[in-house]
Coordinates of C-alpha atoms in Angstrom, one line a residue:
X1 CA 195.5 20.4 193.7
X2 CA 198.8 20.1 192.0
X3 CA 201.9 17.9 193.0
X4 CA 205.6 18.1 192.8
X5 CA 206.9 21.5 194.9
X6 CA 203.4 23.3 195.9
X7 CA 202.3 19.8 197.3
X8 CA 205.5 19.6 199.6
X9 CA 204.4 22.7 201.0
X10 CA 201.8 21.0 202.9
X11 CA 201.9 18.5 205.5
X12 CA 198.9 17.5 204.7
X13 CA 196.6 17.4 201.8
X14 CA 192.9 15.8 201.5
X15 CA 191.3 15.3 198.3
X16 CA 188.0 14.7 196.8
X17 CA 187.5 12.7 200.0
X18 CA 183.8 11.1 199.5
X19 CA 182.7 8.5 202.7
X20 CA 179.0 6.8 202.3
X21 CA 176.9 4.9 205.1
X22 CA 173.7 3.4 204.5
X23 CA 171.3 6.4 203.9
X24 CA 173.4 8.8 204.6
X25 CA 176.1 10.4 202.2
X26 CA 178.6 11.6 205.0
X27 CA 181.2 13.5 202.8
X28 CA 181.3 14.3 199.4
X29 CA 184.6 15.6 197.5
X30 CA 185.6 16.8 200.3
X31 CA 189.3 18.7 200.2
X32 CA 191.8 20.2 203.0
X33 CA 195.3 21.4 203.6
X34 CA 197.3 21.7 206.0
X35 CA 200.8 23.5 206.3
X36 CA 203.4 23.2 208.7
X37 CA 203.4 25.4 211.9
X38 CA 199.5 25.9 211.2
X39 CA 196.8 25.5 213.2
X40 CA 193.8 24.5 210.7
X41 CA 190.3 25.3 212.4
X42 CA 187.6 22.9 211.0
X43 CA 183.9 23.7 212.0
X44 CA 180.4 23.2 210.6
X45 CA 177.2 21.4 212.5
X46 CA 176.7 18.2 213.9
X47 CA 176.3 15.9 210.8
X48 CA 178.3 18.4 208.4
X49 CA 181.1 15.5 208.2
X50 CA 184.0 16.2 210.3
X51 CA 184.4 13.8 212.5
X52 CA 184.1 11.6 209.7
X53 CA 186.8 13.2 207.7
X54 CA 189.2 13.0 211.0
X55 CA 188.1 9.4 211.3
X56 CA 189.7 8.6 207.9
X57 CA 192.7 10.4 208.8
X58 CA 193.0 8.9 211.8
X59 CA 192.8 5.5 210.4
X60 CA 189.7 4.4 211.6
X61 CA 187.1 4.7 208.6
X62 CA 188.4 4.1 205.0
X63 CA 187.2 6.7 202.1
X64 CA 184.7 5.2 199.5
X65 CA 187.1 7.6 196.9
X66 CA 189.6 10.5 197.2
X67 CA 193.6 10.7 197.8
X68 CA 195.4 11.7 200.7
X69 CA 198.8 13.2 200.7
X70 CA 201.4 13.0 203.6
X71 CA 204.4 15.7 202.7
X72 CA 203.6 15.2 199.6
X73 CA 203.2 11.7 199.0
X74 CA 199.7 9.8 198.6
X75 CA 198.9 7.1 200.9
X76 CA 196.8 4.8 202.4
X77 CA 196.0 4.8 206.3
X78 CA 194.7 1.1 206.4
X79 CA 194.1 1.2 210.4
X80 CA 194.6 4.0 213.5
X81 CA 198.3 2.6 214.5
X82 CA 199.1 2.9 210.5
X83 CA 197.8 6.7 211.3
X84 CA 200.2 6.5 214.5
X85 CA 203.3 5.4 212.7
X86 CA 202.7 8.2 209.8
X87 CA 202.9 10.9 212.6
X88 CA 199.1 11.1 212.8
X89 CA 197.6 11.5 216.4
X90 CA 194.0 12.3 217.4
X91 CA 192.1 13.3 220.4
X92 CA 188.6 12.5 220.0
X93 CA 185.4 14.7 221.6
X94 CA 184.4 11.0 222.4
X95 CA 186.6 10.0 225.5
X96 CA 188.4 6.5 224.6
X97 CA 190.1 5.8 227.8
X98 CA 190.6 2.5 229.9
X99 CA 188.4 3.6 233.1
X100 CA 190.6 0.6 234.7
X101 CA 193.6 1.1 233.7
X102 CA 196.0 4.2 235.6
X103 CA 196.8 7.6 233.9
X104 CA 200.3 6.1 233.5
X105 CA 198.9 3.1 231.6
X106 CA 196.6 4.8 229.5
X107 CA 199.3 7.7 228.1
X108 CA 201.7 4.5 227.3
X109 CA 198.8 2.1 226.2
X110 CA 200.5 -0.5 223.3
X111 CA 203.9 1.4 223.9
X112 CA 204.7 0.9 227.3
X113 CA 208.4 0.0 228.1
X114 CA 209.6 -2.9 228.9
X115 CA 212.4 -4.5 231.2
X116 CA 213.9 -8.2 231.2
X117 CA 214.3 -8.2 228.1
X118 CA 210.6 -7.1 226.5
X119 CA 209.1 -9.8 229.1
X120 CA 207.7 -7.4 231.7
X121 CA 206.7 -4.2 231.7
X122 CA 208.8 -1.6 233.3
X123 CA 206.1 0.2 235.8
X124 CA 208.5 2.6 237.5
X125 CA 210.4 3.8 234.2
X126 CA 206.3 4.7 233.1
X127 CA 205.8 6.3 235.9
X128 CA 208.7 8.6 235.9
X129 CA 208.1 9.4 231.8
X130 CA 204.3 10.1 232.6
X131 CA 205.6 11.7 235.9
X132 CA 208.0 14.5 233.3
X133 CA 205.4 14.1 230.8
X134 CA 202.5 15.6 233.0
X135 CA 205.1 18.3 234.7
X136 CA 206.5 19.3 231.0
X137 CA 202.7 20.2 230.0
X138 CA 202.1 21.0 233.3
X139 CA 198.8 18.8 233.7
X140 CA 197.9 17.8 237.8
X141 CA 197.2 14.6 237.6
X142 CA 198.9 11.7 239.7
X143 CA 200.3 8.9 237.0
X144 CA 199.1 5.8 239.8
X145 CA 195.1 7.5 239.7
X146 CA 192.5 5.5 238.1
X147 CA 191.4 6.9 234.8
X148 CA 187.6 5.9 235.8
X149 CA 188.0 7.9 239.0
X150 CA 188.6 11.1 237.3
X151 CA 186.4 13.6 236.8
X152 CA 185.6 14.1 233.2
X153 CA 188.1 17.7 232.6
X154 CA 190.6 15.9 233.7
X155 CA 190.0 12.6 231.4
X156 CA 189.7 15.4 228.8
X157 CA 193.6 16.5 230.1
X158 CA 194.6 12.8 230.2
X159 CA 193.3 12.3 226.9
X160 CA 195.3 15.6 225.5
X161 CA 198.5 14.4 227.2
X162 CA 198.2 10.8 225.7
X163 CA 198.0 12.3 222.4
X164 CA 201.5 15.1 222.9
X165 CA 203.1 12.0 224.5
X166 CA 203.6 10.9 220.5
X167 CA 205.6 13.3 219.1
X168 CA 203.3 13.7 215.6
X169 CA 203.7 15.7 213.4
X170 CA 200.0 16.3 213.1
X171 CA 197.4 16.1 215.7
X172 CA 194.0 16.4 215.4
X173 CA 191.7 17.8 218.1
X174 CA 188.4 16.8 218.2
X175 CA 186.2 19.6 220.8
X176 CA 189.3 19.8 223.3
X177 CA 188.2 22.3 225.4
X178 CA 184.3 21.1 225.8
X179 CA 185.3 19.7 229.5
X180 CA 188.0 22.4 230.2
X181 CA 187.6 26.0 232.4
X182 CA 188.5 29.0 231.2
X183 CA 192.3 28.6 232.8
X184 CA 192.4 24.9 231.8
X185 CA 191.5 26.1 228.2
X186 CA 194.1 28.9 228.1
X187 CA 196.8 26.0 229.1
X188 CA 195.6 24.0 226.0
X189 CA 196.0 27.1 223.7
X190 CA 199.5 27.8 225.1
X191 CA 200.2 23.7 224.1
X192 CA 199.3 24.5 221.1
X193 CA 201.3 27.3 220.6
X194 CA 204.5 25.3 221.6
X195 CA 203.2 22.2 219.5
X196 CA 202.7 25.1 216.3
X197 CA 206.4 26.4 217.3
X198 CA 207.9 23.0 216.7
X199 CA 206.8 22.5 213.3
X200 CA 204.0 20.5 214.1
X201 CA 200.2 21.1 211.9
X202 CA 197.3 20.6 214.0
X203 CA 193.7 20.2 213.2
X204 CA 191.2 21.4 215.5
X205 CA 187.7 21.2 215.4
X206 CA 185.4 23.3 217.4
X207 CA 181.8 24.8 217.5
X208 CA 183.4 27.8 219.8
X209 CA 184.1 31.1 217.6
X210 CA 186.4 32.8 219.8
X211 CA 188.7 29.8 219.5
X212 CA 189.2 30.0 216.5
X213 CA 190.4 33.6 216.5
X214 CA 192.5 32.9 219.5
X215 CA 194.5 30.1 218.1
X216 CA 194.2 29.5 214.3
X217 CA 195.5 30.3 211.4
X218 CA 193.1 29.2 209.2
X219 CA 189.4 28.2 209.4
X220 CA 187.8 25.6 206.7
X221 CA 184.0 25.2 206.7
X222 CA 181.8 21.9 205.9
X223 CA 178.0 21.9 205.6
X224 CA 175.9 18.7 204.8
X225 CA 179.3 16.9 203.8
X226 CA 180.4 19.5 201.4
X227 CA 183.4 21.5 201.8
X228 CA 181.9 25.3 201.9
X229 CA 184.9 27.5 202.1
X230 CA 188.7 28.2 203.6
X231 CA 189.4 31.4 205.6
X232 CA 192.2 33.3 206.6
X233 CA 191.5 33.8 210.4
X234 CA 192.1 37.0 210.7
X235 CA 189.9 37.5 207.9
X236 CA 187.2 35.9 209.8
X237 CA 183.2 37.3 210.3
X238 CA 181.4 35.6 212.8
X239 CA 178.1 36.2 211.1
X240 CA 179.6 34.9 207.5
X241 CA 180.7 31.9 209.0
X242 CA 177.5 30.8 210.9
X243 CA 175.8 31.6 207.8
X244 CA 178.3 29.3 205.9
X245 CA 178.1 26.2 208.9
X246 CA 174.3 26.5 208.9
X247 CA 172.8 27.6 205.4
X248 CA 170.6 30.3 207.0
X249 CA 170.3 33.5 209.4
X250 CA 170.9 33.5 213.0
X251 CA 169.4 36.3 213.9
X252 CA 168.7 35.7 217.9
X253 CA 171.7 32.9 218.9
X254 CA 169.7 33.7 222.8
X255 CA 166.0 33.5 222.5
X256 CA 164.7 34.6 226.2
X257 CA 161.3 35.2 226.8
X258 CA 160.7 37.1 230.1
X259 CA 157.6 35.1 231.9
X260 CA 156.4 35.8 235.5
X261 CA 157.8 33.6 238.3
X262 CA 156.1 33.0 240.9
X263 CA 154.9 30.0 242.5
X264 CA 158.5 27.8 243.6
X265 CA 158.3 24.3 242.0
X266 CA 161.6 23.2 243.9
X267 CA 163.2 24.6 247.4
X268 CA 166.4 23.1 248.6
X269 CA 167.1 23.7 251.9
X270 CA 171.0 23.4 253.4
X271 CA 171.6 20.4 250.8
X272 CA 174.8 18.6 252.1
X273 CA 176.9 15.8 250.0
X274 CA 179.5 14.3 252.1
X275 CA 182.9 15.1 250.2
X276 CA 181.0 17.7 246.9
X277 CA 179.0 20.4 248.5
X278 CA 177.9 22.0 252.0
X279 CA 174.8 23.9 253.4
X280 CA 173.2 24.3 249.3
X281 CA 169.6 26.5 249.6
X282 CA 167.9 28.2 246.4
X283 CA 164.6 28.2 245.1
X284 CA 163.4 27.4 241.7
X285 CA 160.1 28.9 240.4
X286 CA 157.9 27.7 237.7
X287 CA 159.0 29.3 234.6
X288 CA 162.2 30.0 235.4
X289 CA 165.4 29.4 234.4
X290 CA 168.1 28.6 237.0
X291 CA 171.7 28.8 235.7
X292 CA 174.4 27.2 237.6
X293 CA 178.0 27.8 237.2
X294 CA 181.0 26.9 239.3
X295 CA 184.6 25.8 238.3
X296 CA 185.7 22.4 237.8
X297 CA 185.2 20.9 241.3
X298 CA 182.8 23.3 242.9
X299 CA 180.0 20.3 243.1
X300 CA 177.6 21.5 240.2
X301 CA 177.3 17.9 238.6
X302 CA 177.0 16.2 242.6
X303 CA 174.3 18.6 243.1
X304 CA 172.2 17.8 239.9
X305 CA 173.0 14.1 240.7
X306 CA 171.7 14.5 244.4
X307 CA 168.3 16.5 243.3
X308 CA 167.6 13.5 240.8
X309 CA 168.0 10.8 243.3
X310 CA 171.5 8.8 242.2
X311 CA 173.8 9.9 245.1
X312 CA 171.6 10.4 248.2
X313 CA 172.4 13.3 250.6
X314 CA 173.9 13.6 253.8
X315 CA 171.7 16.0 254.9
X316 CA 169.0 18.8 254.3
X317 CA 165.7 19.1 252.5
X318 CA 164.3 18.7 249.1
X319 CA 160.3 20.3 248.9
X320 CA 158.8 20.4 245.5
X321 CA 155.6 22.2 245.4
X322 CA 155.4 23.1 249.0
X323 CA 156.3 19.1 250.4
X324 CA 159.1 17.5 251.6
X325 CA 160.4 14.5 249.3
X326 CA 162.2 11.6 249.9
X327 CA 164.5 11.6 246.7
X328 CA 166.1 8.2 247.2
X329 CA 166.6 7.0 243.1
X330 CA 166.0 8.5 239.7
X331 CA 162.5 6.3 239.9
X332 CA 161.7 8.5 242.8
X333 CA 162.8 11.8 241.3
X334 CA 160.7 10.5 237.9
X335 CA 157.9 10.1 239.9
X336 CA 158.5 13.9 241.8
X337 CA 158.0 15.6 238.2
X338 CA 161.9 15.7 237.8
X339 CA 163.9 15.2 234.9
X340 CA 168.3 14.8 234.3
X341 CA 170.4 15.6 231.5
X342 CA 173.7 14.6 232.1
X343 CA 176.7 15.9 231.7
X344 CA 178.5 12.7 229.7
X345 CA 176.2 11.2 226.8
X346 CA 178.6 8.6 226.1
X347 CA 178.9 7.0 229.6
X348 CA 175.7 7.9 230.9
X349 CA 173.5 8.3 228.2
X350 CA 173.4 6.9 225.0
X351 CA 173.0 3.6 224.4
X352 CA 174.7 3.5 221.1
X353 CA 174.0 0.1 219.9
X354 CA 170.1 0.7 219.8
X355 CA 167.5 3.1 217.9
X356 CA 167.0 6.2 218.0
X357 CA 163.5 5.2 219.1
X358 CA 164.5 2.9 222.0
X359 CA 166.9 5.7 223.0
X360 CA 164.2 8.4 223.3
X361 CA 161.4 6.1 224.5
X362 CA 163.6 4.0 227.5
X363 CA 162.7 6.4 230.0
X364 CA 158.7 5.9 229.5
X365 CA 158.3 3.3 227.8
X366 CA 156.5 1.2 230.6
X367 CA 154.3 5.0 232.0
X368 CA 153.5 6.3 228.3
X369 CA 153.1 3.5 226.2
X370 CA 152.7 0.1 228.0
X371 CA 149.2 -1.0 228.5
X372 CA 148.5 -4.2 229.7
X373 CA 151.6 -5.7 228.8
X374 CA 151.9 -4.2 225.3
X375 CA 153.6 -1.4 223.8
X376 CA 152.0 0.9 221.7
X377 CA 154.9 0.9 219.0
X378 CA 152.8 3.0 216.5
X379 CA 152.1 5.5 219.1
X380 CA 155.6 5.8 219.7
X381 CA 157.3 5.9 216.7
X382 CA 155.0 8.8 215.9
X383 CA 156.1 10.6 219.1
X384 CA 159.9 10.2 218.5
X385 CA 159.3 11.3 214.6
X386 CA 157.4 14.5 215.8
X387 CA 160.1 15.0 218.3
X388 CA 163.2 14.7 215.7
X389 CA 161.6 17.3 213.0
X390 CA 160.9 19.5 216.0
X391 CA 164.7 19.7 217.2
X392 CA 165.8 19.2 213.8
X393 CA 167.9 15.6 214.4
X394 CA 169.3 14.8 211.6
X395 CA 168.7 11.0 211.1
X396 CA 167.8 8.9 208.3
X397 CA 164.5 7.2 210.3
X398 CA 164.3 6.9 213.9
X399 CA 165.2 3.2 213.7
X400 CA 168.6 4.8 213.0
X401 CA 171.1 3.3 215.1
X402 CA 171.7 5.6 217.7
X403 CA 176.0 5.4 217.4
X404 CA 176.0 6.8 213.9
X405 CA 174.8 10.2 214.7
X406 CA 176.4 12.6 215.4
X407 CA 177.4 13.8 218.8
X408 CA 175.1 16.8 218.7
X409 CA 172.4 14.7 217.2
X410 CA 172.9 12.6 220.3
X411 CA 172.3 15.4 222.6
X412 CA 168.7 16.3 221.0
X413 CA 168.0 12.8 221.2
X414 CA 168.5 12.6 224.9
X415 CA 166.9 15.5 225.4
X416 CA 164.2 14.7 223.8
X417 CA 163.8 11.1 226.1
X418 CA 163.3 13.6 228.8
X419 CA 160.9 15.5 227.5
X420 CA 158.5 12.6 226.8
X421 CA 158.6 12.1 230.6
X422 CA 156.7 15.4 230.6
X423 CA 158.7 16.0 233.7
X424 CA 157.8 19.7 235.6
X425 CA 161.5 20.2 236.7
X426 CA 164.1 20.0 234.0
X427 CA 168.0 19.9 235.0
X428 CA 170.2 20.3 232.2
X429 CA 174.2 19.4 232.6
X430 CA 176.1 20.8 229.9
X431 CA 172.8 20.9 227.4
X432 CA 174.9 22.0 224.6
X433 CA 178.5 20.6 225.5
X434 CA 180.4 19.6 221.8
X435 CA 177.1 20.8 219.9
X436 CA 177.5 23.3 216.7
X437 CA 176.2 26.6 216.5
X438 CA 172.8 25.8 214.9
X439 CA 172.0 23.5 217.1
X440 CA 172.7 25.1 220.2
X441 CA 170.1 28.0 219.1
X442 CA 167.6 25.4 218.1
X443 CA 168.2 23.7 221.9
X444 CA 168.2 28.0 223.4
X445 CA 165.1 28.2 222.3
X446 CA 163.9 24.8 223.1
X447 CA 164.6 26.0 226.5
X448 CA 163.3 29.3 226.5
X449 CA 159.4 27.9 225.3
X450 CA 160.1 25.3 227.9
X451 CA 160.3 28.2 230.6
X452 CA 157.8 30.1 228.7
X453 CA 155.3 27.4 228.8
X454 CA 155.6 27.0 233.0
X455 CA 158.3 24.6 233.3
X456 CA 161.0 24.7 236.0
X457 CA 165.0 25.1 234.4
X458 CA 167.8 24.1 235.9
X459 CA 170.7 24.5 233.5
X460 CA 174.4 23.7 234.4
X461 CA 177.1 25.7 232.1
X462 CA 180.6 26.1 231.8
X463 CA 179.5 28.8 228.6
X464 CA 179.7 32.0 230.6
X465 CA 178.1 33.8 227.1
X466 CA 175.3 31.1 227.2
X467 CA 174.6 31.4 230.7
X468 CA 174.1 35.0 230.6
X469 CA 172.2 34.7 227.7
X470 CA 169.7 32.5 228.9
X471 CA 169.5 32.3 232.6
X472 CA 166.7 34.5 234.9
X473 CA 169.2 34.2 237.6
X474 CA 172.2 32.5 238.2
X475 CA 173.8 29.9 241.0
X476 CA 177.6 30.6 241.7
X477 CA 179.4 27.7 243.4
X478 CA 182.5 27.9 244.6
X479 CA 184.1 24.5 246.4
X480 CA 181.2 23.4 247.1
X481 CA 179.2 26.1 248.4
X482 CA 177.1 29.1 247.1
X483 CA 178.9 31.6 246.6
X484 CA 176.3 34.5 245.2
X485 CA 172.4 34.5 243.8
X486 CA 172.1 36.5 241.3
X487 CA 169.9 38.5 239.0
X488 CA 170.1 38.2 235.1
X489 CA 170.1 42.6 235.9
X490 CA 173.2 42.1 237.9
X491 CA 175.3 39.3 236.1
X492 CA 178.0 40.2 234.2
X493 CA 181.3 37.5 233.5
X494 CA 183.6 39.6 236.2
X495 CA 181.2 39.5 239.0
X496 CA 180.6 35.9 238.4
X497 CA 184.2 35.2 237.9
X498 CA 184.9 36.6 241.3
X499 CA 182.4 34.7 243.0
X500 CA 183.2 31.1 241.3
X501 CA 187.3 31.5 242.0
X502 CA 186.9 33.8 245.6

């Protein structure tokens, strides 16, 4: 890259960036531009480097080697409010809010104003600024509400309005609409379009192809560290640039193998959760999989939550193979052959600080591979090795501490826990929420043999092309209640957007 006049042409430019942890080389040479009044889409798999190329943007990580250029000029972005002050802003896929803190608190965090002559903080002047702030970008949340009592689309929203509430001059988007419906992701891209008309450069990384026709301008791929290539977007193939993110063929992105259903592993029978959802009844068959959609709010999560024992029901019946069950805790659903993936990895299920190993093994560590008061570490370490080549983690060993992999590496992991439960009844929330292409087939047909090989699915999506890719019938929900039943034949995205907004 050359200086002087072609340089101030960029807001932006990265350089030969190269970022190292122990055993893993993250980035290597990597380079990016971005221009003003662009919109630069960044996408490759989990592991392929780009949160930790945002990460040294942002401030947070320092490069091993490389230069950065800000209009022009190279600097050095010694800590995440040195990003701040240089116009930098991110929104991470990783939620970093104060769950005790208010909305208000949490958009004005560090820059809150002040009253008394910067003694005191001036509460009601935040309110009213958050209170215009929120109405400007026309976001429905209440500036008093409790960050921890939102659900997590609207943490997503508070997280987005924290970041516009700077003023920068780039802002980098890490997954922004993984949370977000359809209507709540079409606000975002109209954000975005103001943001672009203002001058500003934003980065955005996503594992969603039709975003990135929809809102950038340019598309920059990374594979195993590497920079890979730079694409006009309206030059852009879909099947070139899965083939760049993943190094091979995709050729079936929805596995489905068709497998007779017929014995029911799970009835639920008028399911009521004071408050989430009313009168719920369906039956799940061995070998099936169950999709489940609903808009933000219809009760999808408190159902899944409610079958696996954490929020106990007001009323109605759970049977699993033909008998009534007292679902009272997960230890009770555990023992009922059931198994939960939930929606949020971060807050309710990684445990970042440990291994790989003690991630995958917590949930059975005491049924599979305790025995008289010993644990059969061998026998486990072998289980979670075979387990990681056969859904293709990418980690170093499996004594590889669980919080520097990758967020889609994370979400294999955990699935993974669940399968070494050898439960009969699988729920899945949001299997493949912020996970890459390449992975999500790998998890697809993960599922699919899962189904294949007798075992009951329950899968919770907000991907309408994933759902009808994968699902033997689907559950709409709609406030709460069931709104239609319906064949994989008979699905198609209008009739089950009808029935989720009716």
């Amino acid at each position: 890259m050359g200086g002087g006049a072609q340089s101030e042409a960029y807001l932006l430019e990265l350089e030969g960036i190269r970022k190292s942890f122990p055993g893993v080389l993250a980035l290597d040479g990597v380079s990016l531009r971005l221009r003003p009044a662009s919109v630069h889409a960044l996408m490759g798999e989990n592991g392929a480097g780009k949160s930790t190329l945002m990460n040294i943007l942002a401030g947070i990580l320092q490069p091993d080697a490389g230069t950065i250029r800000l209009h022009g000029r190279a600097v050095t972005i010694e800590s995440p409010r040195a990003a701040l002050s240089m116009g930098i802003a991110m929104i991470h896929q990783e939620l970093s809010l104060m769950p005790d803190l208010s909305v208000a608190e949490n958009i004005w965090l560090g820059r809150e104003p002040t009253r008394s002559f910067g003694l005191a903080v001036d509460h009601a002047r935040m309110r009213r600024s958050t209170g215009d702030l929120l109405e400007r970008l026309r976001i429905p949340l209440a500036a008093d509400a409790r960050a921890g009592d939102l659900d997590i689309a609207n943490r997503q929203l508070l997280e987005i309005a924290r970041a516009l509430s700077l003023d920068s001059s780039i802002l980098i988007m890490d997954e922004p609409t993984s949370a977000l419906t359809e209507r709540e992701t079409e606000r975002l891209f109209e954000l975005i379009a103001g943001l672009r008309a203002g001058g500003t450069g934003v980065i955005y990384i996503t594992h969603k192809m039709h975003e990135v026709s929809r809102v950038a301008d340019e598309v920059s791929v990374l594979r195993d560290g590497r920079h890979v290539a730079t694409h006009a977007a309206q030059e852009l193939n879909g099947d070139d640039l899965i083939r760049e993110m993943v190094g091979r063929e995709l050729s079936e992105r929805f596995p489905k193998q068709n497998v007779p259903r017929e014995t029911v592993a799970l009835e639920v029978r008028d399911l009521s959760l004071r408050g989430e959802f009313t009168n719920v009844s369906f039956r799940l068959r061995q070998g099936e999989i169950l999709g489940v959609v609903g808009m933000v709010g219809a009760g999808r999560t408190a159902l899944a939550e409610t079958l696996f024992g954490l929020r106990p029901p007001t009323s109605g019946e759970i049977v699993i193979d033909g008998r009534a069950c007292s679902i009272d805790s997960p230890h009770a659903a555990m023992r009922a052959g059931l198994a939960l993936l939930t929606e949020d990895r971060k807050d309710s299920g990684c445990f970042e600080s440990l291994s790989v190993l003690e991630n995958m093994t917590m949930a059975c560590l005491t049924t599979r591979y305790a025995r008289c008061g010993w644990v059969r570490a061998a026998r486990a370490a072998e289980d979670c090795r075979r387990l990681t080549e056969s859904l293709h983690v990418k980690t170093p060993t499996v004594t590889e501490q669980m919080g520097r992999l990758s967020g889609g590496n994370q979400q294999k992991v955990l699935i993974a826990r669940w399968l070494l439960t050898n439960p009969r009844i699988l729920i899945l929330d949001e299997p493949t929420r912020g996970v890459d292409v390449g992975a999500k087939a790998d998890i697809h047909r993960l599922i699919s043999r899962l189904a294949a090989e007798g075992m009951a699915v329950m899968m919770i999506s907000s991907e309408m092309a994933e759902i009808l890719g994968i699902s033997d019938r689907i559950l709409v929900m709609q406030a709460g209640r069931v709104s239609g039943l319906l064949e994989r034949s008979e699905s198609d995205p209008e009739t089950i957007m009808r029935l989720a907004s009716a």
